[in-house]
PDB file of C-alpha atoms in Angstrom:
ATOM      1  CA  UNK A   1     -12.714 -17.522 -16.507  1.00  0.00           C
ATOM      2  CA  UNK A   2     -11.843 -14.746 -18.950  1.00  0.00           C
ATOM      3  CA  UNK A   3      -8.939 -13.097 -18.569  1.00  0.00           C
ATOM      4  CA  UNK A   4      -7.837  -9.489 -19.643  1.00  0.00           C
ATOM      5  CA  UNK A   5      -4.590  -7.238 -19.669  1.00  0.00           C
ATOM      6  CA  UNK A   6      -3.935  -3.960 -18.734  1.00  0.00           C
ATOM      7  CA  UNK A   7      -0.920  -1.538 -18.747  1.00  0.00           C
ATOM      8  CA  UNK A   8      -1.317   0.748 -15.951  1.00  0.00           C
ATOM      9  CA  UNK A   9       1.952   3.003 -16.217  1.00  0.00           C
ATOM     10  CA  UNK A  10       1.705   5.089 -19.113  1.00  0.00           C
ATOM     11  CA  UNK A  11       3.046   8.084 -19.735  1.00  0.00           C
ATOM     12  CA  UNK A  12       2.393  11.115 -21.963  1.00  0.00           C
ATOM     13  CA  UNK A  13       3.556  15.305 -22.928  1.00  0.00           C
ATOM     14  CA  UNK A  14       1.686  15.931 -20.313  1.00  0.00           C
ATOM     15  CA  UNK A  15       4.772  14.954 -18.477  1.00  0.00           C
ATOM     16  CA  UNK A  16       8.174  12.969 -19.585  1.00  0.00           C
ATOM     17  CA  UNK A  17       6.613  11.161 -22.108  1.00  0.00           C
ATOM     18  CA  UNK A  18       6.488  11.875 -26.362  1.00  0.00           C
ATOM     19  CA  UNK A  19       2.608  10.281 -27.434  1.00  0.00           C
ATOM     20  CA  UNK A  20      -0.403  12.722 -27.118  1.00  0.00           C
ATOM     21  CA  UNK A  21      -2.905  11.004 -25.007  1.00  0.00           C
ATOM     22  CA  UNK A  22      -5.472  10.462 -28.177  1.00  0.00           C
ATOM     23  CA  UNK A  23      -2.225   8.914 -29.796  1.00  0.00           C
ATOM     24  CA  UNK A  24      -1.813   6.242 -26.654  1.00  0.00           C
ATOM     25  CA  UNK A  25      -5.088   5.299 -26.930  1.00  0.00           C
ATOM     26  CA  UNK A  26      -5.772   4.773 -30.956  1.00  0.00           C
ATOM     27  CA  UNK A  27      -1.923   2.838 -30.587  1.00  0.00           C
ATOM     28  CA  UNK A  28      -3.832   0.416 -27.841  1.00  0.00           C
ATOM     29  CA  UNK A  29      -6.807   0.227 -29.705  1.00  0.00           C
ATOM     30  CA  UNK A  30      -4.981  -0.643 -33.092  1.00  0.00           C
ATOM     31  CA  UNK A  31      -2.329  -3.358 -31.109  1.00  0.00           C
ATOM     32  CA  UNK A  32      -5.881  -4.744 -29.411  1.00  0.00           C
ATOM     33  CA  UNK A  33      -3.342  -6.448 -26.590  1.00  0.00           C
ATOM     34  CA  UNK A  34      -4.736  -4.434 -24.061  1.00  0.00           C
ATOM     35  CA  UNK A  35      -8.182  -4.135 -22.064  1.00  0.00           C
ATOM     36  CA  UNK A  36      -7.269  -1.513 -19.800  1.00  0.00           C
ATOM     37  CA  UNK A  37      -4.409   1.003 -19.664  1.00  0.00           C
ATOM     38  CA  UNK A  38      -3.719   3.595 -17.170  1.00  0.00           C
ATOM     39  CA  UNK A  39      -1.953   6.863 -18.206  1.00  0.00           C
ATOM     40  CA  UNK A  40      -0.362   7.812 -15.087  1.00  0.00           C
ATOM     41  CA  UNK A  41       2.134  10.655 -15.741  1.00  0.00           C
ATOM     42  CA  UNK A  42       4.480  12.433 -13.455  1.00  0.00           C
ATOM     43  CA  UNK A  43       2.416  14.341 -10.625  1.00  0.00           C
ATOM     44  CA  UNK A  44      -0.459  15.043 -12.940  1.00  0.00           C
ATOM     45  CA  UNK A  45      -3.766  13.625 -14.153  1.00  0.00           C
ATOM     46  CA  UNK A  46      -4.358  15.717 -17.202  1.00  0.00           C
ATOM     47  CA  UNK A  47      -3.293  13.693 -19.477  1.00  0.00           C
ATOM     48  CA  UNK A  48      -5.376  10.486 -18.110  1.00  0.00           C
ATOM     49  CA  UNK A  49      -8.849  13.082 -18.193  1.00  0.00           C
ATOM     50  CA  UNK A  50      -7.985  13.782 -21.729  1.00  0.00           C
ATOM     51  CA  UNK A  51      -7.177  10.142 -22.750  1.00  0.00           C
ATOM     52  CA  UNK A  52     -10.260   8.781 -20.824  1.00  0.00           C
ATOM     53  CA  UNK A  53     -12.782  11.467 -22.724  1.00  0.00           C
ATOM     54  CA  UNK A  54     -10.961  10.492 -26.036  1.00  0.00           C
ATOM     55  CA  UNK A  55     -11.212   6.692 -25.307  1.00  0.00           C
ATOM     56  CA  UNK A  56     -15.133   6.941 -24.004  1.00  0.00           C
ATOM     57  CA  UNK A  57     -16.520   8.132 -27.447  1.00  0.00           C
ATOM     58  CA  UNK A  58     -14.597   5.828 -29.368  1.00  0.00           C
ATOM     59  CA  UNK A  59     -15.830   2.071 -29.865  1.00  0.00           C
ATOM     60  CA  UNK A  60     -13.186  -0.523 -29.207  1.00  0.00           C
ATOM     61  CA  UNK A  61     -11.412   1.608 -27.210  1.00  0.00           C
ATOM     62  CA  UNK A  62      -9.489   0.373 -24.229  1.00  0.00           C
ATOM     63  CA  UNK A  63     -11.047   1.195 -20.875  1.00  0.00           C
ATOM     64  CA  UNK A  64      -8.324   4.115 -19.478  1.00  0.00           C
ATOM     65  CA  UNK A  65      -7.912   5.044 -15.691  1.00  0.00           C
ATOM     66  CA  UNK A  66      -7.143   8.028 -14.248  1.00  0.00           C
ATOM     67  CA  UNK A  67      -4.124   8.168 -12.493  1.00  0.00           C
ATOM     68  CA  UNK A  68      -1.097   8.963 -11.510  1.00  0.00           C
ATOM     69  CA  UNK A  69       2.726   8.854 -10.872  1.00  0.00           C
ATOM     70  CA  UNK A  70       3.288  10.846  -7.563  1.00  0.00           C
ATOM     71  CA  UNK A  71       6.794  12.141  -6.654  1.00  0.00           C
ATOM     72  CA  UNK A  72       5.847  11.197  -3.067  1.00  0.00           C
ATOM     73  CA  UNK A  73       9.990  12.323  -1.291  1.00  0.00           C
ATOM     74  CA  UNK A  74      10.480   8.731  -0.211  1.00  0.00           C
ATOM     75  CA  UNK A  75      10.188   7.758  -4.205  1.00  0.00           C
ATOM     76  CA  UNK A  76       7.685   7.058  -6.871  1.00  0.00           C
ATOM     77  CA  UNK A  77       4.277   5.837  -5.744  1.00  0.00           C
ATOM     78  CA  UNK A  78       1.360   5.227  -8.240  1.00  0.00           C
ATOM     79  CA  UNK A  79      -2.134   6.334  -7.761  1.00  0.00           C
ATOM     80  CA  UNK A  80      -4.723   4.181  -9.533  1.00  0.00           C
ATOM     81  CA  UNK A  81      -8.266   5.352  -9.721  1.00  0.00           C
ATOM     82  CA  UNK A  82      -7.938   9.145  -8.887  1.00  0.00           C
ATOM     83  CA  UNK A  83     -10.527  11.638  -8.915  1.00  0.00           C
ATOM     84  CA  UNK A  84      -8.424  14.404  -8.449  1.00  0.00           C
ATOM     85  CA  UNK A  85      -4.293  15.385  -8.084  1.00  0.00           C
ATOM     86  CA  UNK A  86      -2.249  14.288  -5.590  1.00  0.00           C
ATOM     87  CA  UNK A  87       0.203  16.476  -4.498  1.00  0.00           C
ATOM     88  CA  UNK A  88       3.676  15.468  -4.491  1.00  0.00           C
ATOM     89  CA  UNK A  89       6.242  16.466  -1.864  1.00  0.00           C
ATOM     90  CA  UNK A  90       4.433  14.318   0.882  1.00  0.00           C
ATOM     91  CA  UNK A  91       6.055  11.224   2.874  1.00  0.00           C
ATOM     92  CA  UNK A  92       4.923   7.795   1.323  1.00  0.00           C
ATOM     93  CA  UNK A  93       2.415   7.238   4.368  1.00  0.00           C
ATOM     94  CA  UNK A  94       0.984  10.250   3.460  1.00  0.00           C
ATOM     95  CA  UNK A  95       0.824  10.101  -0.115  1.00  0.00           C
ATOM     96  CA  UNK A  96      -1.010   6.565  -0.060  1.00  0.00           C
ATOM     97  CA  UNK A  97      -3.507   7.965   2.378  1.00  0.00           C
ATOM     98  CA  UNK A  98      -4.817  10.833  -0.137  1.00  0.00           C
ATOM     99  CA  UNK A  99      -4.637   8.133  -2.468  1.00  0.00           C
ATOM    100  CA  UNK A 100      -6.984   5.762  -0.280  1.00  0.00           C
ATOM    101  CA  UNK A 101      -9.320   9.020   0.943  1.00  0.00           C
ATOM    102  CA  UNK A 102     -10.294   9.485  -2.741  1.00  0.00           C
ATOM    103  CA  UNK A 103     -11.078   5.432  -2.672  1.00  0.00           C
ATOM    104  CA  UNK A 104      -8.010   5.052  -5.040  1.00  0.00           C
ATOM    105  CA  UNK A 105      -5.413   2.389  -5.021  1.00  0.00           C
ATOM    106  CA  UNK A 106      -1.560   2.855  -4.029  1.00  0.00           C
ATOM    107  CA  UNK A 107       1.227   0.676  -6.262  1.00  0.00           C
ATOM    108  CA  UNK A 108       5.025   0.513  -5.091  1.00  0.00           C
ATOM    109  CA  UNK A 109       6.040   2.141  -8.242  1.00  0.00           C
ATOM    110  CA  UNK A 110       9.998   0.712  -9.432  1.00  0.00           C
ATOM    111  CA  UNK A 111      10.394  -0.077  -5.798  1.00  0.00           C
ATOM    112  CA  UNK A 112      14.021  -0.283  -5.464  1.00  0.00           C
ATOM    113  CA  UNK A 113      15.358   2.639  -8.254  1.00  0.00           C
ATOM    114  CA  UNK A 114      16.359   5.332  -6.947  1.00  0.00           C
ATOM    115  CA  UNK A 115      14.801   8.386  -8.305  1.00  0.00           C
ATOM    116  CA  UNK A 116      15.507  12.435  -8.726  1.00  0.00           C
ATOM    117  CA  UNK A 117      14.647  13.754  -6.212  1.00  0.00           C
ATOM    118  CA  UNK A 118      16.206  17.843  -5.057  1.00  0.00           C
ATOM    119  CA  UNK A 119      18.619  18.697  -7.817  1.00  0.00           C
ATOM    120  CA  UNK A 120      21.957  16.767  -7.412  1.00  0.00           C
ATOM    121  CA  UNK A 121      19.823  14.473  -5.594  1.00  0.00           C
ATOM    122  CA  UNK A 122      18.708  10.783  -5.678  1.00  0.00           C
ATOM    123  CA  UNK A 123      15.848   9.583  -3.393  1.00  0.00           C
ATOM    124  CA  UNK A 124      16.073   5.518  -2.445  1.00  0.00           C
ATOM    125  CA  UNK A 125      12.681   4.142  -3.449  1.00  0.00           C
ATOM    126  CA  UNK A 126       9.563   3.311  -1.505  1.00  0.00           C
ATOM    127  CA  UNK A 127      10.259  -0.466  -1.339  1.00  0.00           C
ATOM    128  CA  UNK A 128      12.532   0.133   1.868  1.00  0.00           C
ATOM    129  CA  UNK A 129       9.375   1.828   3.213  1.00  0.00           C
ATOM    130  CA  UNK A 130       6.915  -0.871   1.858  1.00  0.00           C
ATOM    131  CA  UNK A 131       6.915  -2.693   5.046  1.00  0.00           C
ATOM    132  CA  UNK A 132       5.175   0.683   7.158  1.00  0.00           C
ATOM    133  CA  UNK A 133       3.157   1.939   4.586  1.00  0.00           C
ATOM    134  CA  UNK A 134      -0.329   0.352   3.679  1.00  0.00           C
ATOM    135  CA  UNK A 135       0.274  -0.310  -0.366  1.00  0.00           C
ATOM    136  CA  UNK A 136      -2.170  -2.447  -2.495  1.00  0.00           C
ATOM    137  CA  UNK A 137       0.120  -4.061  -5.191  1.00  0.00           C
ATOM    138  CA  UNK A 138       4.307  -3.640  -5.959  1.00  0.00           C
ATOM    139  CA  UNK A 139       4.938  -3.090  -9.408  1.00  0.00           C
ATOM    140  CA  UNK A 140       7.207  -6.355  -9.594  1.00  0.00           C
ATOM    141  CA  UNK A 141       8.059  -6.168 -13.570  1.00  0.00           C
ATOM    142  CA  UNK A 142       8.552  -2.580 -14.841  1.00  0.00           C
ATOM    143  CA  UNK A 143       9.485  -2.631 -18.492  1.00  0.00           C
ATOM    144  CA  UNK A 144      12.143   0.187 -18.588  1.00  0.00           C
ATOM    145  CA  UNK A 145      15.183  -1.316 -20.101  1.00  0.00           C
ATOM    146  CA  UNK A 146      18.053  -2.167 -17.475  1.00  0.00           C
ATOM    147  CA  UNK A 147      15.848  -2.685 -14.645  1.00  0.00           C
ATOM    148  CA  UNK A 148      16.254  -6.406 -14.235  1.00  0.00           C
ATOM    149  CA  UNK A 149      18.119  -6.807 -10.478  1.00  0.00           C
ATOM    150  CA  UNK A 150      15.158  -3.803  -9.498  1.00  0.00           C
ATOM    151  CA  UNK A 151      12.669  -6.020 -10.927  1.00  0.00           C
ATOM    152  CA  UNK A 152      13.915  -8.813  -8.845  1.00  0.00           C
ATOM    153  CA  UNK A 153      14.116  -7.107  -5.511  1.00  0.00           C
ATOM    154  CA  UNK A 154      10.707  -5.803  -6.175  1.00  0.00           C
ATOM    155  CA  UNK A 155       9.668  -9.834  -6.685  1.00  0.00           C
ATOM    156  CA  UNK A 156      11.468 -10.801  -3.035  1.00  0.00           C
ATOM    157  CA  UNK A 157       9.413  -7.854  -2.066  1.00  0.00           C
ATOM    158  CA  UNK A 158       5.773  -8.728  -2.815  1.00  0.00           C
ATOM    159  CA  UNK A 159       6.861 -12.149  -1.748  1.00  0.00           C
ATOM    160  CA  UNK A 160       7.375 -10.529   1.639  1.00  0.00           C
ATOM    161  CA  UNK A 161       4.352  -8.455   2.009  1.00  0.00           C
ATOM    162  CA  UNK A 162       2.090 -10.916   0.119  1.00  0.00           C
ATOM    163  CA  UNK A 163       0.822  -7.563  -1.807  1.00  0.00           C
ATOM    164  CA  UNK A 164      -1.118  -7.921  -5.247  1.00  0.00           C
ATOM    165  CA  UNK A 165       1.759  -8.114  -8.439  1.00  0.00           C
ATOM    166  CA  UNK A 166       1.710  -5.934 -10.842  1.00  0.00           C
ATOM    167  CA  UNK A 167       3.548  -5.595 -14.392  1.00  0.00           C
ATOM    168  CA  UNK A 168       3.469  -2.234 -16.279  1.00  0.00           C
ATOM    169  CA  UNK A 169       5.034  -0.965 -19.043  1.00  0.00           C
ATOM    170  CA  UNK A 170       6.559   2.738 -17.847  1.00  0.00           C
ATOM    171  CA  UNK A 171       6.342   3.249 -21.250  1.00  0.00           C
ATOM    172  CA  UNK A 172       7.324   6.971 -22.647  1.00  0.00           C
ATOM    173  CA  UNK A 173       7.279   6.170 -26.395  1.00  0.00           C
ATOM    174  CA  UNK A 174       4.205   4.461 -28.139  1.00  0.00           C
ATOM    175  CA  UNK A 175       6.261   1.286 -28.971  1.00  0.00           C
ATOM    176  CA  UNK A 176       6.939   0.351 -25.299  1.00  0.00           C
ATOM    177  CA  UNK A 177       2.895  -0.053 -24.013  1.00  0.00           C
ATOM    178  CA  UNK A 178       2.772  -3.092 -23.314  1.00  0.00           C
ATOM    179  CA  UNK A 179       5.963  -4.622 -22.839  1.00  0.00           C
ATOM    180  CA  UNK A 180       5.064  -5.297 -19.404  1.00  0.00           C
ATOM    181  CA  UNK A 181       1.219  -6.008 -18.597  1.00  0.00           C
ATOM    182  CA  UNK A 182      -0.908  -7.244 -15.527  1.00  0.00           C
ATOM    183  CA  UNK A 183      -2.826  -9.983 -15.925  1.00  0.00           C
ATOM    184  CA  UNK A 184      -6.269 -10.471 -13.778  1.00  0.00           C
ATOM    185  CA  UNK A 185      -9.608 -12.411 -14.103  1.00  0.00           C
ATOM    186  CA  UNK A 186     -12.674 -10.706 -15.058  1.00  0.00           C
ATOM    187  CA  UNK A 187     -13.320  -7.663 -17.578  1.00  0.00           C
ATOM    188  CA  UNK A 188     -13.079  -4.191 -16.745  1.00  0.00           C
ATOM    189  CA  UNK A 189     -11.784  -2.037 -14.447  1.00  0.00           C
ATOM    190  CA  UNK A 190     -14.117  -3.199 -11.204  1.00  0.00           C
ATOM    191  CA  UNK A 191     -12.660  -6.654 -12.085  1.00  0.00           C
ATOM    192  CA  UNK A 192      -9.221  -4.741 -11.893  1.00  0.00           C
ATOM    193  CA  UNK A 193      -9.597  -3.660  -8.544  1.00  0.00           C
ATOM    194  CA  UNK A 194     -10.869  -6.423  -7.178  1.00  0.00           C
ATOM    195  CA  UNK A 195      -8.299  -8.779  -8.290  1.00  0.00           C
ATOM    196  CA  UNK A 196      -5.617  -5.866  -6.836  1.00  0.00           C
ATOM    197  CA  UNK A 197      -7.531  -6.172  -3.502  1.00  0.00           C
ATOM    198  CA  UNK A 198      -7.709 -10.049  -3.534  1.00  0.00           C
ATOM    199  CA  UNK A 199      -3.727 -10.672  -4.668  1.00  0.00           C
ATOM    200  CA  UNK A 200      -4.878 -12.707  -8.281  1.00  0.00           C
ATOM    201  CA  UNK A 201      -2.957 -10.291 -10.861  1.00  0.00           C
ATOM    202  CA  UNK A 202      -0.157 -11.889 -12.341  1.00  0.00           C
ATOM    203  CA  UNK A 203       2.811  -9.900 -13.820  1.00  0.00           C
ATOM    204  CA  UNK A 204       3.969 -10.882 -17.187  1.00  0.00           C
ATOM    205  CA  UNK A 205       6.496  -9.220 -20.085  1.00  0.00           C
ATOM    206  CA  UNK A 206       7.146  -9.390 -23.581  1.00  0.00           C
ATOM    207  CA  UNK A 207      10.471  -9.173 -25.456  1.00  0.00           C
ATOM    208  CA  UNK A 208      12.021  -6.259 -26.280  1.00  0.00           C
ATOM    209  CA  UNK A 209      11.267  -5.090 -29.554  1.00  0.00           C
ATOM    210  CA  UNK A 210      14.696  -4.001 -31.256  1.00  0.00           C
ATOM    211  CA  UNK A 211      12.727  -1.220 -33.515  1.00  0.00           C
ATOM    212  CA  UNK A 212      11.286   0.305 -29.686  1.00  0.00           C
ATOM    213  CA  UNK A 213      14.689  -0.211 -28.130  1.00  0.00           C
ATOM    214  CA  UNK A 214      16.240   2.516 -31.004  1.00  0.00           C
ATOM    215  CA  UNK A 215      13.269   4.358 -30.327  1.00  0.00           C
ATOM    216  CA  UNK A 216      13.603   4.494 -26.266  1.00  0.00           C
ATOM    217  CA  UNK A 217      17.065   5.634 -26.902  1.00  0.00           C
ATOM    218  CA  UNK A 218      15.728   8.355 -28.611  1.00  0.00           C
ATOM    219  CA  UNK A 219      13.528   9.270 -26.035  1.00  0.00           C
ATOM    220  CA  UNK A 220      16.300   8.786 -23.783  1.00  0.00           C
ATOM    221  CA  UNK A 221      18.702  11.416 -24.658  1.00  0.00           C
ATOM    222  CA  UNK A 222      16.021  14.219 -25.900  1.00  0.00           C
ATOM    223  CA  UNK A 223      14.906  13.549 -21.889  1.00  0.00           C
ATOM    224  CA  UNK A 224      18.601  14.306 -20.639  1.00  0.00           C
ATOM    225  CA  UNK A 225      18.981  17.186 -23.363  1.00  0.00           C
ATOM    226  CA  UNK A 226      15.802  19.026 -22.305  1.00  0.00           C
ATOM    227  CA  UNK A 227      16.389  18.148 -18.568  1.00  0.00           C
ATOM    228  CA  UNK A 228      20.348  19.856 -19.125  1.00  0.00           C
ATOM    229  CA  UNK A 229      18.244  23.078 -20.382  1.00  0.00           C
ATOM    230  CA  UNK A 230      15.594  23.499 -18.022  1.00  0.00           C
ATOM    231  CA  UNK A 231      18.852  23.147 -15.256  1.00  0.00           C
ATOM    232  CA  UNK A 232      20.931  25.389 -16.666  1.00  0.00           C
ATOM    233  CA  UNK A 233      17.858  28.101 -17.865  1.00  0.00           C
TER     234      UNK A 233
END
């Protein structure tokens, strides 16, 4: 059976991210590693519309799905499929219900690191909720550097709930798409789903490229810079 790729945490300006969302999607389509890709930035889907238009008119585009990255206040939770926003704020329970009433797909986003939550304030991670709330996958591999033990909680955790696996990349620079991918059977995005639903994705990473590492440094302290402005403005 054929077997495809996808990268389904992507980010872009229209969050924390530095690519355009035309630039994500001519970097896929020029790489040619990935079927599907998901630009899922921080509590917004404006960036995935505008990648999806850009990718539809384009041949050899990858297939891109709307989603997004909600800042649900028990930690990240990713929305696959989306018609419209999801509005952060909301308990995980709650969030992956307006995920499933628009006949989307929730993801355990980084399950186990801790996130920003108020300012001054860190907020634990959905994977000590993952056990009461009714997710579809865990994102087991998540390709943001220094996330190993996190990645292998998140493992112990799909283990536990026998939820679909899921690799993405996180990626906020161009060079890091990729460096963590889901594999599935089928092609396209209804194969996606399915093999989400059924548990027969497979998580898989590459090796750090030491050109993208400089790179995600870069990105790195520009995000701490602006984030020390908008605090202080």
């Amino acid at each position: 059976m054929t077997t495809s790729r996808a990268d389904l945490h992507i980010h872009t300006c229209y969050s924390d991210g530095w690519p355009r969302p035309p630039a994500v999607v001519e970097h896929v389509r020029a790489q040619g590693q990935l079927d599907l890709i998901a630009i899922a930035d921080h509590d917004t889907i404006e960036g995935a519309l505008r990648a999806a238009d850009y990718a539809a008119g384009r041949e050899g585009s990858p297939e891109v799905i709307v989603a997004e990255e909600v800042s649900s206040r028990d930690g990240h939770i990713l929305g696959l499929f989306l018609q419209k926003r999801i509005r952060p704020g909301m308990s995980a329970a709650a969030t992956v219900e307006a995920v499933h009433q628009q006949g989307g797909l929730a993801i355990a986003a980084h399950p186990f690191w801790r996130t920003e939550g108020q300012p001054g304030s860190k907020v634990q991670g959905v994977g000590w909720k993952a056990g009461a709330v009714d997710f579809d996958g865990i994102e087991v591999e998540n390709a943001t550097p220094g996330l190993y033990l996190f990645n292998q909680m998140a493992h112990r955790l799909c283990e536990e709930t026998w939820l679909a696996e899921l690799g993405n990349s996180d990626a906020h620079i161009l060079d890091a798409i990729g460096w963590a991918h889901t594999r599935f059977p089928g092609r396209g995005a209804a194969a996606l789903r399915g093999a989400i639903l059924q548990r027969q994705t497979r998580a898989d990473r590459i090796r750090y490229d030491a050109k993208g590492l400089m790179r995600y440094a870069a990105w790195g302290i520009d995000y701490r810079h602006q984030k020390r402005v908008a605090e202080s403005s």
